[in-house]
């Protein structure tokens, strides 16, 4: 779990004070800033750069690749040898990048070597996360999702969670409506997949139910988007992440990973594209999702797999079926006989 959490409108301004005790001798703090804020002078002026600290603009035009993690870690090791910490400020992609880079500062080899479960052996350098979009739960999770040469899979480990997170709902307030919806739906889908999964337990249920209620409050029951909506969605993201920390995601994520790997479809929108067609697995959740799409007037793309070759479908199927824990959570121990390659191919074709 994350060791320290600060929450509140404007709390981003406490960052300097929060990280001060973690500065080690001459070693710099490295700030990874989402490229969305690259030209935002106000945001940049609030980043507490001191001495030889470094600001790196994180290019998140694509979701993080293992090679990008290795490049940043290599650059930092060459330039500084050791750093005091990595502070990620941005959406889920920047959160994941910060977590992965901090792991690669202390673990040998390449990021791709750690894609899987419990492969990281050395504690990472100090890492803090400041989310600017709400929904992924990346701020609390024990994974960092990376696309490597052969698969899209997280570094799931006890060393992956942040040491500190700074949850300031004001940082999310200018997110465009579509992006906010797609990332928010990631949270809603986490809840449905966790609550409907076979791994469910009271820990996960307690957080999952709360997160789902908050998502429905902001996307279904409120007439306008307000400051309170940003606050509620930020806490939904946190609780949704806590819910899956002790359970797993399910069908939408397993299928969406295949789309992400082959087509580069982004996580939030990819989950929406898949979830749109999952009535047979999650009837109530999908019905609510359809209402939220309509109420918020969001376009969910269809027909994105039209024209793909058999080989391409096979690639997506392989990536997806490689996510055994997700399928087992969704469908039980017999999942392989339930989700056959043919059934999954038919599902991909419907997207
Ligand atoms: N580690 C985990 O547990 C976990 C869970 C779910 C998803 N993820 C990962 O999170 C990523 C998706 O994250 P996301 O949905 O937050 O999107 P994102 O981080 O990919 O960002 C989407 C876009 O929004 C921009 N952006 C960021 N903050 C903004 C703001 N305040 N206003 C306007 N634009 C802003 C970014 O620059 C980017 O262009 C994927 O890489 C996915 O794999 C990780
Ligand atoms: Fe997700």
Tab-separated table of C-alpha atoms and ligand atoms in Angstrom:
chain	number	residue	atom	x	y	z
A	1	UNK	CA	0.000	0.000	0.000
A	2	UNK	CA	0.893	3.669	-0.318
A	3	UNK	CA	2.537	4.811	2.925
A	4	UNK	CA	1.371	8.423	3.071
A	5	UNK	CA	-1.653	10.161	1.603
A	6	UNK	CA	-2.379	13.871	1.551
A	7	UNK	CA	-5.782	14.926	0.253
A	8	UNK	CA	-7.405	18.295	-0.291
A	9	UNK	CA	-7.991	21.136	-2.699
A	10	UNK	CA	-4.717	23.053	-3.046
A	11	UNK	CA	-2.573	20.487	-1.209
A	12	UNK	CA	-0.220	20.325	-4.198
A	13	UNK	CA	1.444	23.385	-2.661
A	14	UNK	CA	2.647	21.235	0.249
A	15	UNK	CA	4.810	19.127	-2.054
A	16	UNK	CA	8.055	20.914	-1.158
A	17	UNK	CA	7.537	20.308	2.533
A	18	UNK	CA	6.391	16.720	1.953
A	19	UNK	CA	9.430	15.643	-0.028
A	20	UNK	CA	12.019	17.639	1.955
A	21	UNK	CA	12.776	14.832	4.455
A	22	UNK	CA	13.455	12.472	1.551
A	23	UNK	CA	16.180	14.557	-0.046
A	24	UNK	CA	19.488	12.715	0.328
A	25	UNK	CA	22.708	14.734	0.366
A	26	UNK	CA	23.434	16.009	-3.118
A	27	UNK	CA	21.095	13.615	-4.882
A	28	UNK	CA	18.382	15.392	-6.887
A	29	UNK	CA	14.636	14.943	-6.895
A	30	UNK	CA	13.373	14.179	-10.383
A	31	UNK	CA	9.975	15.564	-11.397
A	32	UNK	CA	8.254	13.757	-14.226
A	33	UNK	CA	5.628	16.134	-15.549
A	34	UNK	CA	2.842	15.054	-17.908
A	35	UNK	CA	3.398	16.779	-21.254
A	36	UNK	CA	-0.104	18.247	-21.010
A	37	UNK	CA	1.425	20.799	-18.586
A	38	UNK	CA	4.602	21.425	-20.569
A	39	UNK	CA	3.669	25.032	-21.375
A	40	UNK	CA	1.605	25.691	-18.265
A	41	UNK	CA	3.619	28.362	-16.450
A	42	UNK	CA	1.470	28.311	-13.319
A	43	UNK	CA	1.821	24.559	-12.916
A	44	UNK	CA	5.565	24.697	-13.543
A	45	UNK	CA	6.069	27.515	-11.063
A	46	UNK	CA	4.439	25.371	-8.367
A	47	UNK	CA	6.909	22.496	-8.808
A	48	UNK	CA	9.427	22.742	-5.936
A	49	UNK	CA	12.665	22.474	-7.920
A	50	UNK	CA	15.763	22.954	-5.772
A	51	UNK	CA	19.510	22.824	-6.436
A	52	UNK	CA	20.270	20.142	-9.016
A	53	UNK	CA	16.693	18.815	-9.233
A	54	UNK	CA	15.522	17.994	-12.720
A	55	UNK	CA	12.207	18.392	-14.491
A	56	UNK	CA	11.535	15.856	-17.213
A	57	UNK	CA	8.531	16.317	-19.469
A	58	UNK	CA	6.925	12.899	-19.823
A	59	UNK	CA	5.826	12.190	-23.363
A	60	UNK	CA	2.579	10.311	-22.848
A	61	UNK	CA	1.328	10.499	-26.435
A	62	UNK	CA	1.576	6.738	-26.167
A	63	UNK	CA	1.046	4.811	-22.958
A	64	UNK	CA	4.388	3.974	-21.326
A	65	UNK	CA	6.673	1.492	-23.002
A	66	UNK	CA	9.391	-0.477	-21.233
A	67	UNK	CA	11.952	1.100	-23.594
A	68	UNK	CA	10.910	4.614	-22.503
A	69	UNK	CA	11.288	3.626	-18.836
A	70	UNK	CA	14.758	2.227	-19.549
A	71	UNK	CA	15.778	5.373	-21.446
A	72	UNK	CA	14.803	7.686	-18.590
A	73	UNK	CA	16.379	5.479	-15.898
A	74	UNK	CA	19.577	5.157	-17.943
A	75	UNK	CA	19.775	8.908	-18.473
A	76	UNK	CA	19.372	9.526	-14.729
A	77	UNK	CA	21.921	6.890	-13.750
A	78	UNK	CA	24.456	8.263	-16.197
A	79	UNK	CA	23.892	11.857	-15.166
A	80	UNK	CA	23.530	11.483	-11.395
A	81	UNK	CA	24.305	7.915	-10.346
A	82	UNK	CA	21.779	8.137	-7.564
A	83	UNK	CA	18.645	10.238	-7.182
A	84	UNK	CA	16.667	11.096	-4.045
A	85	UNK	CA	13.345	10.300	-5.627
A	86	UNK	CA	10.983	10.391	-8.555
A	87	UNK	CA	7.866	12.550	-8.391
A	88	UNK	CA	5.227	11.855	-11.043
A	89	UNK	CA	2.703	14.597	-11.820
A	90	UNK	CA	0.050	13.764	-14.399
A	91	UNK	CA	-2.446	11.198	-15.617
A	92	UNK	CA	-2.266	7.442	-15.114
A	93	UNK	CA	0.467	7.104	-17.747
A	94	UNK	CA	2.729	9.523	-15.891
A	95	UNK	CA	1.940	7.796	-12.580
A	96	UNK	CA	3.006	4.477	-14.082
A	97	UNK	CA	6.099	5.942	-15.672
A	98	UNK	CA	7.231	7.433	-12.356
A	99	UNK	CA	6.679	4.149	-10.533
A	100	UNK	CA	8.534	2.132	-13.153
A	101	UNK	CA	11.490	4.540	-13.412
A	102	UNK	CA	11.937	4.542	-9.655
A	103	UNK	CA	12.036	0.723	-9.698
A	104	UNK	CA	14.586	0.700	-12.517
A	105	UNK	CA	16.882	3.052	-10.577
A	106	UNK	CA	17.699	0.212	-8.182
A	107	UNK	CA	16.988	-3.022	-10.061
A	108	UNK	CA	19.383	-4.476	-12.649
A	109	UNK	CA	18.502	-5.315	-16.248
A	110	UNK	CA	15.627	-3.861	-18.239
A	111	UNK	CA	12.071	-2.930	-17.384
A	112	UNK	CA	10.714	-5.787	-19.509
A	113	UNK	CA	12.387	-8.291	-17.144
A	114	UNK	CA	9.977	-7.224	-14.413
A	115	UNK	CA	6.688	-7.460	-16.307
A	116	UNK	CA	4.756	-10.022	-14.345
A	117	UNK	CA	4.024	-10.801	-10.732
A	118	UNK	CA	6.534	-10.279	-7.899
A	119	UNK	CA	9.660	-10.188	-10.047
A	120	UNK	CA	11.064	-6.959	-8.573
A	121	UNK	CA	13.584	-7.787	-5.847
A	122	UNK	CA	15.042	-4.456	-4.664
A	123	UNK	CA	13.111	-1.564	-3.125
A	124	UNK	CA	12.736	1.345	-5.551
A	125	UNK	CA	13.977	4.863	-4.838
A	126	UNK	CA	11.512	7.159	-3.035
A	127	UNK	CA	8.527	7.883	-5.260
A	128	UNK	CA	5.565	10.201	-4.972
A	129	UNK	CA	2.523	10.554	-7.212
A	130	UNK	CA	0.381	13.605	-7.920
A	131	UNK	CA	-2.528	12.605	-10.159
A	132	UNK	CA	-4.064	15.144	-12.548
A	133	UNK	CA	-6.753	12.819	-13.919
A	134	UNK	CA	-9.012	10.639	-11.793
A	135	UNK	CA	-9.989	7.079	-12.483
A	136	UNK	CA	-7.121	4.705	-13.132
A	137	UNK	CA	-6.286	4.080	-9.490
A	138	UNK	CA	-2.629	4.033	-10.586
A	139	UNK	CA	-1.963	6.345	-7.647
A	140	UNK	CA	-2.675	3.494	-5.219
A	141	UNK	CA	-2.114	0.277	-7.134
A	142	UNK	CA	0.758	-2.197	-6.806
A	143	UNK	CA	1.271	-2.293	-10.552
A	144	UNK	CA	2.591	-0.127	-13.338
A	145	UNK	CA	1.241	-1.062	-16.735
A	146	UNK	CA	3.877	-1.160	-19.460
A	147	UNK	CA	3.998	-2.206	-23.074
A	148	UNK	CA	7.085	-4.292	-23.705
A	149	UNK	CA	8.445	-6.007	-26.800
A	150	UNK	CA	6.269	-9.067	-26.351
A	151	UNK	CA	3.423	-8.049	-24.092
A	152	UNK	CA	1.474	-5.389	-22.322
A	153	UNK	CA	1.724	-6.274	-18.666
A	154	UNK	CA	2.394	-4.551	-15.376
A	155	UNK	CA	5.256	-4.756	-12.937
A	156	UNK	CA	3.139	-6.082	-10.082
A	157	UNK	CA	5.140	-6.063	-6.884
A	158	UNK	CA	5.317	-4.928	-3.274
A	159	UNK	CA	7.894	-2.356	-4.367
A	160	UNK	CA	5.621	-0.773	-6.964
A	161	UNK	CA	3.234	1.397	-4.863
A	162	UNK	CA	4.103	5.024	-4.256
A	163	UNK	CA	5.608	6.017	-0.903
A	164	UNK	CA	3.484	9.154	-0.952
A	165	UNK	CA	0.541	10.469	-2.925
A	166	UNK	CA	-0.747	14.010	-3.068
A	167	UNK	CA	-4.418	14.089	-4.036
A	168	UNK	CA	-5.433	17.598	-5.053
A	169	UNK	CA	-8.784	17.594	-6.875
A	170	UNK	CA	-8.127	21.102	-8.226
A	171	UNK	CA	-5.475	19.627	-10.538
A	172	UNK	CA	-8.128	17.676	-12.437
A	173	UNK	CA	-10.571	20.495	-12.948
A	174	UNK	CA	-9.710	21.450	-16.498
A	175	UNK	CA	-9.637	17.965	-17.933
A	176	UNK	CA	-11.613	17.767	-21.184
A	177	UNK	CA	-15.027	16.151	-20.849
A	178	UNK	CA	-14.236	13.116	-23.005
A	179	UNK	CA	-10.908	12.348	-21.315
A	180	UNK	CA	-12.495	12.785	-17.906
A	181	UNK	CA	-15.234	10.361	-18.876
A	182	UNK	CA	-12.931	7.691	-20.324
A	183	UNK	CA	-10.589	7.791	-17.334
A	184	UNK	CA	-13.564	7.969	-14.939
A	185	UNK	CA	-15.076	4.912	-16.596
A	186	UNK	CA	-11.826	3.048	-15.973
A	187	UNK	CA	-12.725	3.427	-12.304
A	188	UNK	CA	-16.351	2.428	-12.800
A	189	UNK	CA	-15.223	-0.663	-14.729
A	190	UNK	CA	-12.678	-1.546	-12.007
A	191	UNK	CA	-15.569	-1.554	-9.541
A	192	UNK	CA	-17.865	-3.718	-11.637
A	193	UNK	CA	-15.083	-6.179	-12.431
A	194	UNK	CA	-13.980	-6.344	-8.818
A	195	UNK	CA	-17.475	-6.625	-7.329
A	196	UNK	CA	-18.660	-9.201	-9.876
A	197	UNK	CA	-15.451	-11.227	-9.771
A	198	UNK	CA	-14.764	-14.528	-8.070
A	199	UNK	CA	-11.909	-12.999	-6.045
A	200	UNK	CA	-14.288	-10.644	-4.229
A	201	UNK	CA	-13.918	-10.295	-0.463
A	202	UNK	CA	-15.036	-7.766	2.152
A	203	UNK	CA	-11.929	-5.618	1.772
A	204	UNK	CA	-12.487	-5.163	-1.950
A	205	UNK	CA	-16.254	-4.937	-1.675
A	206	UNK	CA	-16.098	-2.133	0.898
A	207	UNK	CA	-13.980	0.054	-1.361
A	208	UNK	CA	-15.571	-1.072	-4.633
A	209	UNK	CA	-19.124	-0.271	-3.584
A	210	UNK	CA	-18.138	3.198	-2.404
A	211	UNK	CA	-16.192	3.939	-5.574
A	212	UNK	CA	-19.032	2.751	-7.788
A	213	UNK	CA	-21.514	4.891	-5.874
A	214	UNK	CA	-19.293	7.967	-6.330
A	215	UNK	CA	-18.915	7.292	-10.073
A	216	UNK	CA	-22.669	7.008	-10.470
A	217	UNK	CA	-23.134	10.170	-8.427
A	218	UNK	CA	-20.926	12.253	-10.730
A	219	UNK	CA	-21.759	10.677	-14.078
A	220	UNK	CA	-25.434	9.812	-13.592
A	221	UNK	CA	-27.126	11.715	-10.791
A	222	UNK	CA	-25.605	15.193	-10.911
A	223	UNK	CA	-26.874	17.688	-13.443
A	224	UNK	CA	-23.627	19.686	-13.739
A	225	UNK	CA	-19.940	19.123	-13.230
A	226	UNK	CA	-18.823	21.006	-10.105
A	227	UNK	CA	-15.772	21.203	-7.840
A	228	UNK	CA	-17.454	18.559	-5.740
A	229	UNK	CA	-17.537	16.267	-8.777
A	230	UNK	CA	-13.745	16.513	-9.107
A	231	UNK	CA	-13.423	15.745	-5.400
A	232	UNK	CA	-15.781	12.778	-5.596
A	233	UNK	CA	-14.154	11.321	-8.702
A	234	UNK	CA	-10.703	11.617	-7.137
A	235	UNK	CA	-11.869	9.632	-4.112
A	236	UNK	CA	-13.653	7.155	-6.401
A	237	UNK	CA	-10.360	6.553	-8.194
A	238	UNK	CA	-8.589	5.980	-4.885
A	239	UNK	CA	-11.250	3.613	-3.558
A	240	UNK	CA	-11.573	1.802	-6.891
A	241	UNK	CA	-7.811	1.247	-6.908
A	242	UNK	CA	-7.953	-0.029	-3.332
A	243	UNK	CA	-10.719	-2.400	-4.339
A	244	UNK	CA	-8.692	-4.058	-7.097
A	245	UNK	CA	-5.577	-4.076	-4.919
A	246	UNK	CA	-7.133	-7.001	-3.066
A	247	UNK	CA	-9.009	-8.541	-5.990
A	248	UNK	CA	-8.522	-8.212	-9.746
A	249	UNK	CA	-10.003	-6.634	-12.811
A	250	UNK	CA	-11.850	-8.761	-15.349
A	251	UNK	CA	-13.096	-9.252	-18.900
A	252	UNK	CA	-13.037	-5.613	-20.082
A	253	UNK	CA	-9.424	-5.157	-19.017
A	254	UNK	CA	-8.272	-8.515	-20.360
A	255	UNK	CA	-9.787	-7.745	-23.774
A	256	UNK	CA	-8.740	-4.106	-23.774
A	257	UNK	CA	-5.090	-5.030	-23.157
A	258	UNK	CA	-5.139	-6.878	-26.501
A	259	UNK	CA	-6.459	-3.756	-28.270
A	260	UNK	CA	-3.868	-1.617	-26.536
A	261	UNK	CA	-1.052	-3.928	-27.527
A	262	UNK	CA	-1.976	-4.278	-31.200
A	263	UNK	CA	-3.659	-0.983	-32.023
A	264	UNK	CA	-2.296	1.315	-29.324
A	265	UNK	CA	-5.856	1.953	-28.116
A	266	UNK	CA	-5.616	3.886	-24.859
A	267	UNK	CA	-6.636	2.280	-21.613
A	268	UNK	CA	-9.685	4.382	-20.720
A	269	UNK	CA	-11.296	4.539	-24.128
A	270	UNK	CA	-10.304	0.923	-24.849
A	271	UNK	CA	-12.097	-0.261	-21.739
A	272	UNK	CA	-15.174	1.712	-22.790
A	273	UNK	CA	-15.094	0.212	-26.299
A	274	UNK	CA	-14.978	-3.294	-24.823
A	275	UNK	CA	-17.317	-2.771	-21.867
A	276	UNK	CA	-19.973	-1.465	-24.279
A	277	UNK	CA	-20.318	-5.063	-25.540
A	278	UNK	CA	-20.100	-7.043	-22.298
A	279	UNK	CA	-23.794	-7.411	-21.355
A	280	UNK	CA	-23.401	-11.188	-21.212
A	281	UNK	CA	-20.800	-10.884	-18.440
A	282	UNK	CA	-21.867	-7.767	-16.544
A	283	UNK	CA	-25.548	-7.077	-17.361
A	284	UNK	CA	-26.266	-4.487	-14.651
A	285	UNK	CA	-22.927	-2.684	-14.932
A	286	UNK	CA	-23.185	-2.431	-18.716
A	287	UNK	CA	-26.767	-1.114	-18.525
A	288	UNK	CA	-25.620	1.622	-16.116
A	289	UNK	CA	-22.658	2.348	-18.363
A	290	UNK	CA	-24.978	2.859	-21.350
A	291	UNK	CA	-27.003	5.360	-19.319
A	292	UNK	CA	-23.855	7.264	-18.334
A	293	UNK	CA	-22.649	7.375	-21.946
A	294	UNK	CA	-25.982	8.801	-23.036
A	295	UNK	CA	-26.309	11.286	-20.192
A	296	UNK	CA	-22.825	12.668	-20.746
A	297	UNK	CA	-23.234	12.633	-24.504
A	298	UNK	CA	-20.023	10.681	-25.118
A	299	UNK	CA	-19.112	8.954	-28.343
A	300	UNK	CA	-17.838	5.395	-27.888
A	301	UNK	CA	-16.138	4.217	-31.097
A	302	UNK	CA	-17.381	1.026	-32.757
A	303	UNK	CA	-16.016	-1.053	-35.625
A	304	UNK	CA	-12.368	-0.555	-34.634
A	305	UNK	CA	-11.361	-4.148	-35.413
A	306	UNK	CA	-12.927	-4.149	-38.887
A	307	UNK	CA	-10.361	-5.099	-41.538
A	308	UNK	CA	-7.856	-6.755	-39.193
A	309	UNK	CA	-6.186	-9.967	-40.385
A	310	UNK	CA	-6.473	-13.369	-38.713
A	311	UNK	CA	-2.902	-12.975	-37.507
A	312	UNK	CA	-3.763	-9.682	-35.875
A	313	UNK	CA	-6.759	-11.218	-34.125
A	314	UNK	CA	-4.450	-14.008	-32.949
A	315	UNK	CA	-2.037	-11.463	-31.508
A	316	UNK	CA	-4.804	-9.790	-29.507
A	317	UNK	CA	-6.149	-13.156	-28.362
A	318	UNK	CA	-2.680	-14.233	-27.197
A	319	UNK	CA	-2.102	-11.026	-25.241
A	320	UNK	CA	-5.540	-11.244	-23.699
A	321	UNK	CA	-5.469	-14.926	-22.733
A	322	UNK	CA	-2.036	-14.322	-21.212
A	323	UNK	CA	-3.773	-12.371	-18.451
A	324	UNK	CA	-4.755	-15.516	-16.531
A	325	UNK	CA	-5.552	-13.857	-13.163
A	326	UNK	CA	-8.004	-11.472	-14.823
A	327	UNK	CA	-9.876	-14.293	-16.541
A	328	UNK	CA	-9.849	-16.434	-13.454
A	329	UNK	CA	-11.284	-13.587	-11.417
A	330	UNK	CA	-13.972	-12.967	-14.028
A	331	UNK	CA	-14.981	-16.523	-14.889
A	332	UNK	CA	-13.598	-18.830	-12.208
A	333	UNK	CA	-11.035	-21.603	-12.258
A	334	UNK	CA	-12.532	-23.141	-15.406
A	335	UNK	CA	-12.120	-19.951	-17.373
A	336	UNK	CA	-10.158	-21.610	-20.148
A	337	UNK	CA	-13.088	-23.800	-21.097
A	338	UNK	CA	-15.464	-20.837	-20.885
A	339	UNK	CA	-13.446	-18.230	-22.780
A	340	UNK	CA	-12.217	-20.255	-25.736
A	341	UNK	CA	-10.125	-18.653	-28.472
A	342	UNK	CA	-13.157	-18.802	-30.783
A	343	UNK	CA	-15.396	-17.030	-28.326
A	344	UNK	CA	-12.791	-14.361	-27.722
A	345	UNK	CA	-12.243	-13.942	-31.474
A	346	UNK	CA	-15.987	-13.405	-31.927
A	347	UNK	CA	-15.926	-10.806	-29.143
A	348	UNK	CA	-12.982	-8.955	-30.729
A	349	UNK	CA	-14.818	-8.981	-34.069
A	350	UNK	CA	-17.828	-7.280	-32.462
A	351	UNK	CA	-15.684	-4.328	-31.338
B	1	LIG	N1	-1.050	1.174	-12.596
B	1	LIG	C1	-2.329	0.948	-12.601
B	1	LIG	O1	-2.860	0.371	-11.669
B	1	LIG	C2	-3.155	1.404	-13.731
B	1	LIG	C3	-4.538	1.180	-13.718
B	1	LIG	C4	-5.268	1.627	-14.794
B	1	LIG	C5	-4.648	2.290	-15.848
B	1	LIG	N2	-3.304	2.477	-15.827
B	1	LIG	C6	-2.601	3.166	-16.897
B	1	LIG	O2	-2.992	4.521	-16.891
B	1	LIG	C7	-2.906	5.034	-18.216
B	1	LIG	C8	-4.155	5.778	-18.543
B	1	LIG	O3	-4.214	6.885	-17.695
B	1	LIG	P1	-5.234	8.068	-17.887
B	1	LIG	O4	-6.538	7.545	-18.336
B	1	LIG	O5	-5.168	8.851	-16.637
B	1	LIG	O6	-4.668	8.872	-19.113
B	1	LIG	P2	-3.175	9.296	-19.528
B	1	LIG	O7	-2.305	9.456	-18.361
B	1	LIG	O8	-2.744	8.375	-20.618
B	1	LIG	O9	-3.459	10.741	-20.122
B	1	LIG	C9	-4.373	10.929	-21.194
B	1	LIG	C10	-4.172	12.320	-21.771
B	1	LIG	O10	-4.621	13.310	-20.841
B	1	LIG	C11	-3.601	14.295	-20.644
B	1	LIG	N3	-3.802	14.866	-19.313
B	1	LIG	C12	-3.290	14.519	-18.106
B	1	LIG	N4	-3.773	15.311	-17.121
B	1	LIG	C13	-4.620	16.171	-17.712
B	1	LIG	C14	-5.448	17.239	-17.223
B	1	LIG	N5	-5.520	17.567	-15.932
B	1	LIG	N6	-6.198	17.911	-18.135
B	1	LIG	C15	-6.163	17.574	-19.436
B	1	LIG	N7	-5.415	16.577	-19.957
B	1	LIG	C16	-4.648	15.892	-19.101
B	1	LIG	C17	-2.320	13.548	-20.899
B	1	LIG	O11	-1.289	14.428	-21.278
B	1	LIG	C18	-2.710	12.618	-22.030
B	1	LIG	O12	-2.618	13.296	-23.263
B	1	LIG	C19	-2.600	3.877	-19.103
B	1	LIG	O13	-1.242	3.884	-19.429
B	1	LIG	C20	-2.953	2.673	-18.277
B	1	LIG	O14	-2.239	1.531	-18.625
B	1	LIG	C21	-2.569	2.057	-14.783
B	2	LIG	FE1	-7.992	0.112	-15.578
